Structure formats: structure tokens, C-alpha cells
Coordinates of C-alpha atoms and ligand atoms in Angstrom, one line a residue:
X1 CA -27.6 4.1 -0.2
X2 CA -30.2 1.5 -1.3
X3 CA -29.2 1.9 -5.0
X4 CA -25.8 1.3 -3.9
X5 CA -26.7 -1.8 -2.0
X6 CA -28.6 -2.8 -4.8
X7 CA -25.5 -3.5 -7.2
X8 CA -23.2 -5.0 -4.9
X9 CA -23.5 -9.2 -4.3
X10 CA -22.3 -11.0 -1.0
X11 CA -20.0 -13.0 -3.8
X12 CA -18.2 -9.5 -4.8
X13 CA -14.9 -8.7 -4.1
X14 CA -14.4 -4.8 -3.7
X15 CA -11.2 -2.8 -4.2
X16 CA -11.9 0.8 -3.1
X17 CA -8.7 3.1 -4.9
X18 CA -7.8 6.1 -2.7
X19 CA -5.3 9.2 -3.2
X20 CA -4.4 8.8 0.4
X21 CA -5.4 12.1 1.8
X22 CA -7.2 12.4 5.3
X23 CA -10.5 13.0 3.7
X24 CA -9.9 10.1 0.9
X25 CA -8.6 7.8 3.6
X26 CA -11.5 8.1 6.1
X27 CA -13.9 8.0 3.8
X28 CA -12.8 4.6 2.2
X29 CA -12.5 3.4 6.0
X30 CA -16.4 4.3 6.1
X31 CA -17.4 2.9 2.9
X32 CA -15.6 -0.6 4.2
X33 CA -17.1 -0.2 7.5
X34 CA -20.8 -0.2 5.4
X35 CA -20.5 -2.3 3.2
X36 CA -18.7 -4.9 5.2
X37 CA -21.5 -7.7 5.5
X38 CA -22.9 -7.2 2.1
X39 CA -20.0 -8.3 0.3
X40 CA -17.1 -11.2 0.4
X41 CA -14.1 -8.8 1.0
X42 CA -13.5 -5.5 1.0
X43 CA -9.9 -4.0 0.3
X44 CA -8.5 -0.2 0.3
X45 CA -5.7 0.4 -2.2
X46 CA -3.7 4.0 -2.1
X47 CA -2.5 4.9 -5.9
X48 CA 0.4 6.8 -4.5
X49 CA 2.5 6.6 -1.2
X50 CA 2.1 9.6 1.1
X51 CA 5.1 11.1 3.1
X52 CA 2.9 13.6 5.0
X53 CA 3.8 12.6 9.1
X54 CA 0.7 13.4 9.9
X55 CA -1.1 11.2 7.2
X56 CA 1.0 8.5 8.1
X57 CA 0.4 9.5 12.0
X58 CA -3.4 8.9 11.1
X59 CA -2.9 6.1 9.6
X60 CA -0.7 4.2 12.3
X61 CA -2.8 5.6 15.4
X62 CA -6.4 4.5 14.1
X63 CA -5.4 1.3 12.9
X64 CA -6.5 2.0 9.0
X65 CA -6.3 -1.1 6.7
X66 CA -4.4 0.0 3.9
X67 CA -2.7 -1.4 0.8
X68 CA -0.6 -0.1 -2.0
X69 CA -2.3 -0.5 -5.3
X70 CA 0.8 -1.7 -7.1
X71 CA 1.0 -4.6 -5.0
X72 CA -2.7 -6.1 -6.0
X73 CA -3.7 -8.6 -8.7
X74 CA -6.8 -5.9 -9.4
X75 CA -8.1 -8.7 -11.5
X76 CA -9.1 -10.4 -8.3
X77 CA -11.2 -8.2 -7.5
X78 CA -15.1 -8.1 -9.3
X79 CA -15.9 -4.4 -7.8
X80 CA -13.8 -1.2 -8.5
X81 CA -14.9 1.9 -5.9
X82 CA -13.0 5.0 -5.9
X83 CA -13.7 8.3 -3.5
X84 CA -12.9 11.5 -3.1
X85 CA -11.3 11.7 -6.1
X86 CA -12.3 10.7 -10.0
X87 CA -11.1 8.2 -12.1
X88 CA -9.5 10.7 -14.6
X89 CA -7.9 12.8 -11.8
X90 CA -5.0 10.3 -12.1
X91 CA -3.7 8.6 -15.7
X92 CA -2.8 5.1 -14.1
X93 CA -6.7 4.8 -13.7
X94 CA -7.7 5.5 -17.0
X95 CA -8.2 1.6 -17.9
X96 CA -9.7 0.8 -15.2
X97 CA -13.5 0.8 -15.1
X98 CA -15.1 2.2 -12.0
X99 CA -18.4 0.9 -10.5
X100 CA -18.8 3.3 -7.8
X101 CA -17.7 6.9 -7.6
X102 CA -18.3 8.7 -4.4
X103 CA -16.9 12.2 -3.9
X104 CA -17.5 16.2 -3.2
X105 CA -15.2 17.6 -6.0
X106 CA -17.0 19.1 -9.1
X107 CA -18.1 16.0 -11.7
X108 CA -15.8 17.2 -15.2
X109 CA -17.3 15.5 -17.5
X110 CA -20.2 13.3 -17.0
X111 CA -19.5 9.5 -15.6
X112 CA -21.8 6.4 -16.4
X113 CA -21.6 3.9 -14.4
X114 CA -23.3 2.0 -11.5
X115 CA -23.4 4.1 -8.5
X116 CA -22.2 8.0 -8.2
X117 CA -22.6 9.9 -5.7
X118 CA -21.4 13.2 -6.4
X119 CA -21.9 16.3 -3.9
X120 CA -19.8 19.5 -4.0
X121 CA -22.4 20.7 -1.6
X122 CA -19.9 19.1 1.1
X123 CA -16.7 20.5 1.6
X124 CA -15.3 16.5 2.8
X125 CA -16.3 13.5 1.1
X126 CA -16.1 12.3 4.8
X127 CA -19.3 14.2 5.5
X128 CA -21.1 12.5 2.6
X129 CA -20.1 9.3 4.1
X130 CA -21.2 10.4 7.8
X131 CA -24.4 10.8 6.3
X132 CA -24.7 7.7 5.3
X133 CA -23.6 6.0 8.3
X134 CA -26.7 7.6 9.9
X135 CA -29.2 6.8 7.5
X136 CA -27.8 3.0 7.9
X137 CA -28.2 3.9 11.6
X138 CA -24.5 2.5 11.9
X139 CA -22.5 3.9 15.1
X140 CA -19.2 4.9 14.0
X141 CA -16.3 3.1 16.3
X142 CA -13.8 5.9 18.1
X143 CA -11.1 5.1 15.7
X144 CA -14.1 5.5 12.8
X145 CA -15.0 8.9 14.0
X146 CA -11.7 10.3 14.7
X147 CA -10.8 9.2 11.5
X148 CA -14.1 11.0 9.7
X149 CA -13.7 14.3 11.8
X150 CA -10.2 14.4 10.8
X151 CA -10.9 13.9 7.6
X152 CA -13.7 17.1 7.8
X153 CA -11.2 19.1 9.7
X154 CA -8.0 19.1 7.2
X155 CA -10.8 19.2 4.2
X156 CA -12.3 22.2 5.2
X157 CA -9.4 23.9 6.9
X158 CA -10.8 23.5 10.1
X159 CA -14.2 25.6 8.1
X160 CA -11.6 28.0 7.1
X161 CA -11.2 27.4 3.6
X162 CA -14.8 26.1 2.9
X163 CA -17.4 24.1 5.0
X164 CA -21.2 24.2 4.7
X165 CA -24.6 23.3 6.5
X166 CA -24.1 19.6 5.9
X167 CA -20.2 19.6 7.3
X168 CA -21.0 21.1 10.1
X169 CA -23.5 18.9 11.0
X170 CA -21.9 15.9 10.5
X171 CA -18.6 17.3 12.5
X172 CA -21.0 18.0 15.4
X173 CA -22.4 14.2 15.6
X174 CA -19.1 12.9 14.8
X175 CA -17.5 15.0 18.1
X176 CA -19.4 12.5 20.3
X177 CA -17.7 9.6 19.5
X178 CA -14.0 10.2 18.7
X179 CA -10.7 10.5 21.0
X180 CA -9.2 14.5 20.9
X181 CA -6.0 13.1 21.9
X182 CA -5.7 11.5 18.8
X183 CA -6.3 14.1 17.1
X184 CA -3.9 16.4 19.1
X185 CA -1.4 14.3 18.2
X186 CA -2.2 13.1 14.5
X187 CA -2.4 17.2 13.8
X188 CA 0.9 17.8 15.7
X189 CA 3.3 14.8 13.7
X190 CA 5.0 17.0 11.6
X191 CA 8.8 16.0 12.4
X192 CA 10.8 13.1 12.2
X193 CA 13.8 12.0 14.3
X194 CA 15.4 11.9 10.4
X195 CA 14.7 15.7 10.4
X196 CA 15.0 17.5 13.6
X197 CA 18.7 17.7 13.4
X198 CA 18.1 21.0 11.1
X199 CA 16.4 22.7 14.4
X200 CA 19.9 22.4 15.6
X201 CA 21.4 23.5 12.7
X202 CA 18.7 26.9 12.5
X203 CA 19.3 27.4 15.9
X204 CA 23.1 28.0 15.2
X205 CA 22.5 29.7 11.4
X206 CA 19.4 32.6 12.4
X207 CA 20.0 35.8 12.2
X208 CA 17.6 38.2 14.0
X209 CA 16.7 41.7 13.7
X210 CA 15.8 42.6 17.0
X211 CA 14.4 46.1 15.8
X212 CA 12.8 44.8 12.9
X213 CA 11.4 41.7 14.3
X214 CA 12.9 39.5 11.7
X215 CA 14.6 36.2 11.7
X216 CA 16.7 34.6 8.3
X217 CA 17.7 31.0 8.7
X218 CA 20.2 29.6 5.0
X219 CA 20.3 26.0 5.9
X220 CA 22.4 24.6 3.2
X221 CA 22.1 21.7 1.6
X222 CA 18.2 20.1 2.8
X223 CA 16.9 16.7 1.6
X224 CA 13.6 17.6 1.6
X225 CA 11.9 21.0 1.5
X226 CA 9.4 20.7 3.8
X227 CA 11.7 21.2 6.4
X228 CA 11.7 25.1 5.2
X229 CA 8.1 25.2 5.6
X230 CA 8.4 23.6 9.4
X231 CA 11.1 26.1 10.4
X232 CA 9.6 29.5 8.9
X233 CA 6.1 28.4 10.5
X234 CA 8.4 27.4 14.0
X235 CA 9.7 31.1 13.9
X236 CA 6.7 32.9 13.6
X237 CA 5.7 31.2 16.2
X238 CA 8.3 33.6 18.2
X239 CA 6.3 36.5 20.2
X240 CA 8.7 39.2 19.0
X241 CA 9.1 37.6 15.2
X242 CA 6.9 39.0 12.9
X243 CA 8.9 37.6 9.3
X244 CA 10.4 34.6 9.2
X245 CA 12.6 33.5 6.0
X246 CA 14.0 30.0 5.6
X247 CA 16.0 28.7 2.9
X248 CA 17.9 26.0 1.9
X249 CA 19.4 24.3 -1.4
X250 CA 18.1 21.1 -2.7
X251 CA 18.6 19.0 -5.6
X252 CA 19.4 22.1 -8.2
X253 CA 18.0 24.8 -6.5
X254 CA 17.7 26.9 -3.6
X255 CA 14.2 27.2 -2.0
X256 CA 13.1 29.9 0.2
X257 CA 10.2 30.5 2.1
X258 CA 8.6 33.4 3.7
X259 CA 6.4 33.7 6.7
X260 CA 4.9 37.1 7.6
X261 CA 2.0 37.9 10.7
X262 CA 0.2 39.8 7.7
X263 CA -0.4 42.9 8.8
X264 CA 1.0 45.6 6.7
X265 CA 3.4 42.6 5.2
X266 CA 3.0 41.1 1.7
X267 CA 5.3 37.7 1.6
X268 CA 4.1 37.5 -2.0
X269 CA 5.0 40.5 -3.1
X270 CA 9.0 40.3 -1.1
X271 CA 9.3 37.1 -2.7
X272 CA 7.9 38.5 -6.3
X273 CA 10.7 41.4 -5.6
X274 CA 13.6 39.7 -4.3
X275 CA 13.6 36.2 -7.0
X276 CA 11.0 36.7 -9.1
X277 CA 13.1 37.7 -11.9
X278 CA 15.6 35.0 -11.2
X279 CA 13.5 32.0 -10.5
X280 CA 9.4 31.3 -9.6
X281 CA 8.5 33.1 -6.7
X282 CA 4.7 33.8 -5.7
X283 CA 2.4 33.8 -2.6
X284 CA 0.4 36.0 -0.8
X285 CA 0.3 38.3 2.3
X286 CA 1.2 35.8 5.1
X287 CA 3.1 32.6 3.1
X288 CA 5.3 33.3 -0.1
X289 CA 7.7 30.5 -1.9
X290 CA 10.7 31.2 -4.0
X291 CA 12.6 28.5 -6.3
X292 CA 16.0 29.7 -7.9
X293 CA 17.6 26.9 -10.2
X294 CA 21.1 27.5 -9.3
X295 CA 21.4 27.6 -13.7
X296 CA 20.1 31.0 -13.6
X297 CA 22.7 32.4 -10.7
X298 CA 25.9 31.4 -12.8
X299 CA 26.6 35.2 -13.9
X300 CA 26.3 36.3 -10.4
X301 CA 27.9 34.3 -8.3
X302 CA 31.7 33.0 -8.3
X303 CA 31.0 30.1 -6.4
X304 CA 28.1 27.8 -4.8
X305 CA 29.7 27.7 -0.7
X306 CA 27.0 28.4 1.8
X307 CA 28.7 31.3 2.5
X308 CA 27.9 32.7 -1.0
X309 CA 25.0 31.9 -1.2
X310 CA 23.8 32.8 2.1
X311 CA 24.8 36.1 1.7
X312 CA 23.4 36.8 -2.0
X313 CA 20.0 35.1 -0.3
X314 CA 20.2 38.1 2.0
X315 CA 21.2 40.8 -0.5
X316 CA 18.7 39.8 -2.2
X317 CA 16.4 39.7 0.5
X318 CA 17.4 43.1 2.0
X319 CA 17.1 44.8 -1.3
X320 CA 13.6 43.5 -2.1
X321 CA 12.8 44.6 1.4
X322 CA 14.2 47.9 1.5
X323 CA 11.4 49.7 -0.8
X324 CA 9.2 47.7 2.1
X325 CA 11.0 49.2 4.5
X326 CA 12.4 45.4 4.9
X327 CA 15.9 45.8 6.8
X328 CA 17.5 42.4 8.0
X329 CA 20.3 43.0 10.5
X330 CA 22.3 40.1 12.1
X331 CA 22.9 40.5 15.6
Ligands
MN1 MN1 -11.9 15.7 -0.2

């Protein structure tokens, strides 16, 4: 922290260049919230515009200053900072030269430069920059914190995925100070007023095997894919559903995804079986993903109407499914 004092001036002007993740984006709120008396001014640019609700959800509720990178004269600026991320993670940063590099992912190839900070002994950058909030003995504001532990959270899958001794630890002081009604609701933005019309529309479209405990939802045409993803995790979340299937066609293709509860089910392997040999499909035992370009379906089906495909989807499905002992059955 002191060697990083050390090279800044109260004249500099710092640009701190995010990929605007929760981790990325609470960590560059930290940095600013340090250094903010040592120099002049202190901006955070994102490099690319997120869509995530939840992001954005974060973003809005905790009040983060943020700026799109495009929009900056970054020749104003006399101090480049980037974190969580590296300058050749993304090619529009190559010519720029970076004096301070904070972050948790592996180092590549070795940086020289002013200040980095590299640790991927913490599963969040956020945790890094916890740390040094309490060696500077600053007290994180609620926003600050929620912002930090959110950040720890979604990095480390709530310690799912990774999360060690030092995460922990920062989570733990960080839970003192934030709002968990923020975070209820920054975690729980996933929908849109643009998008909830397609609940209405896989309300009308399921088809359930009762016996099977199985639900199929073909949406037709989507604008945006995610909506899949926010339906088959919505129908798992039925007691008596144990698959969930949701597909749709967008752009030039038809996506589908799989849900399963796991146990004695292998998504993966249903999508591997049903598409695999007419598109990209993959996953593993609870989630699976399939992506047919409608190109490869031109043999085998007469026409594109929801009808058709809907029905091949199911075939196809059914067929897969059947060496599973996968039956879908519309009731
Ligand atoms: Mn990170």
C-alpha cells in the first residue's frame, strides 16, 4: 500500500479501466475510495457495456460512479490503473500503458510496471482490496461494503466454486457494515419488464410429464437467450419438476437448455445425445446447452413454423431420452 502511495502525486489524474463485473466493479469503487485524497481526480471507465440485470441492479442501488471508456479523452488522464483483470486480457488495451495492475487472476506473462499487485491466493480481487482498506484503517461506507461483499459472493460462488482463508475473512468483516436487502435484491434482478412477457408465453407453451416429472417449454422466436436460462432455472424450481428443457430460436439458430436436479440425470450427456451431432451441445449433470444453426436442419425439416420445429425439438429430445429412460409426455 505504501509503494503504491508512493508513485501516485496529488497533481495525478487516475483512470482506473474495469471489465464491469461485480468483483471488477467493487474493487475499482475501493481503489477510488483509497486513493481519493492522494490524487486530483479519480475516474472508473468500463471497457465494455454490461447487460447482466443484476450488474446493472448493483450498479444503480449503490450509487457506483461509473463511465464508459469510449467516451474519455484517456489522454487526460496522467495515471492508467486496471483490476481484476490484465491489460492483455482485452486487445483494445494493448496500447495503453498500465501503471497499476491489481488483481487475483494468474499473472501470464510477467508485467513491468509501477505497482502490481497480483494474488491468486484470493478467490475476489475485492478481498485484496478489503485488505487494504484495513491496513489504511479506512471504514468501508454501507454502499462500500455491500458493494465489496457482493463482489466476494458472485466471485467465489457464494465459496462454492473457490474461496480461501483470506476471502473468508474479509466476507466476515465486510458483513458488519453492508445492507442484506440490497443484496437480496441486487442478487434477485434478473428480469425485465422487456422480458417477462415470455413467462406468459411458457405458461401457455409447457408441456408436463406428470409421471416423469418433466416440463418442455419451445418459445419461438426469443431476442435474447438468456431468457432460456431464466425459464429452465424457474421450472426447476417446481417441487414435482425434476428436468426442465427450454428452447427457443434466435438470430440463426435454435437454443435449448437443460436443467436437471442431478441425481441419476446427466443434462450433458441428453444434450450430447439429442443435438450433438447436429449442432454444439455440452454441459454437465445439472445444466446442459445446445445450439442448432437452423443451416444444418435443412435435410430434415420441410419448413421452419413453430410447430415444426417444436416438435422435431421434442423428437429429438424424446429419442435422446429414451436410452435414459427420458419419456416426455404432454398432458
Ligand atoms: Mn475477480
Amino acid at each position: 500500500m505504501e509503494q503504491l502511495l508512493s508513485i501516485l502525486d496529488v497533481k495525478d489524474k487516475l483512470l482506473i479501466v474495469i471489465s464491469p463485473d461485480p468483483d471488477a466493479i467493487s474493487s475499482a469503487w475501493a481503489l477510488k475510495r483509497l486513493l481519493t485524497r492522494k490524487v486530483h481526480t479519480i475516474t472508473i471507465a468500463f471497457i465494455r457495456e454490461t447487460k447482466r440485470l443484476d450488474n446493472l441492479a448493483m450498479i444503480k442501488l449503490l450509487r457506483i460512479p461509473l463511465k464508459p471508456l469510449s467516451g474519455l479523452d484517456i489522454s487526460f488522464y496522467t495515471k492508467l490503473a486496471i483490476v481484476d483483470s490484465q491489460p492483455h486480457h482485452f486487445p483494445e488495451l494493448e496500447s495503453l500503458s498500465f501503471d497499476i495492475i491489481i488483481d487475483h487472476h494468474p499473472l501470464k506473462s510477467k508485467i513491468e510496471t509501477s505497482f502490481v499487485d497480483i494474488e491468486p491466493d484470493c478467490g475476489a480481487t475485492a478481498t485484496l482490496l478489503t485488505e487494504y482498506l484495513r491496513s489504511m484503517k479506512i471504514k468501508p461506507s454501507t454502499y462500500l461494503a455491500t458493494a465489496l461483499f457482493y463482489g466476494i459472493k458472485t466471485d467465489t460462488q457464494n465459496f462454492a466454486l473457490r474461496g480461501t482463508e483470506r476471502d473468508i475473512k474479509a466476507f466476515r468483516y465486510l458483513f458488519n457494515y453492508i445492507n442484506q436487502t440490497l443484496i437480496r435484491k441486487i442478487e434477485t434482478s434478473e428480469l425485465s419488464l422487456d422480458n417477462i412477457h415470455y413467462f406468459k408465453k411458457a405458461f401457455n407453451a409447457m408441456q408436463v410429464s406428470w409421471r416423469y416429472h418433466r416440463i418442455f417449454v419451445f418459445l419461438g422466436e426469443i431476442d435474447n437467450p438468456d431468457i432460456c436460462v431464466i425459464l429452465a432455472d424457474f421450472f426447476l424450481r417446481i417441487y414435482e419438476i425434476s428436468w426442465s428443457i427450454v428452447a427457443g430460436t434466435y438470430q440463426d439458430r435454435i437454443i435449448v437448455i437443460f436443467r436437471s436436479d442431478g441425481y441419476r440425470k446427466n443434462a450433458g450427456s441428453l444434450a450430447e445425445k439429442a443435438f450433438g451431432k447436429i449442432g454444439q451441445a455440452g454441459g454437465h449433470k445439472e445444466m446442459a446447452r445446445a445450439e442448432i444453426p437452423f443451416g444444418n436442419l435443412e435435410n430434415m425439416l420441410a419448413s421452419f413454423t413453430v410447430e415444426n420445429l417444436r416438435s422435431f425439438l421434442l423428437h429429438q429430445i424424446t429419442k435422446a431420452g429414451s436410452e435414459n429412460g427420458f419419456i416426455l409426455r404432454t398432458n
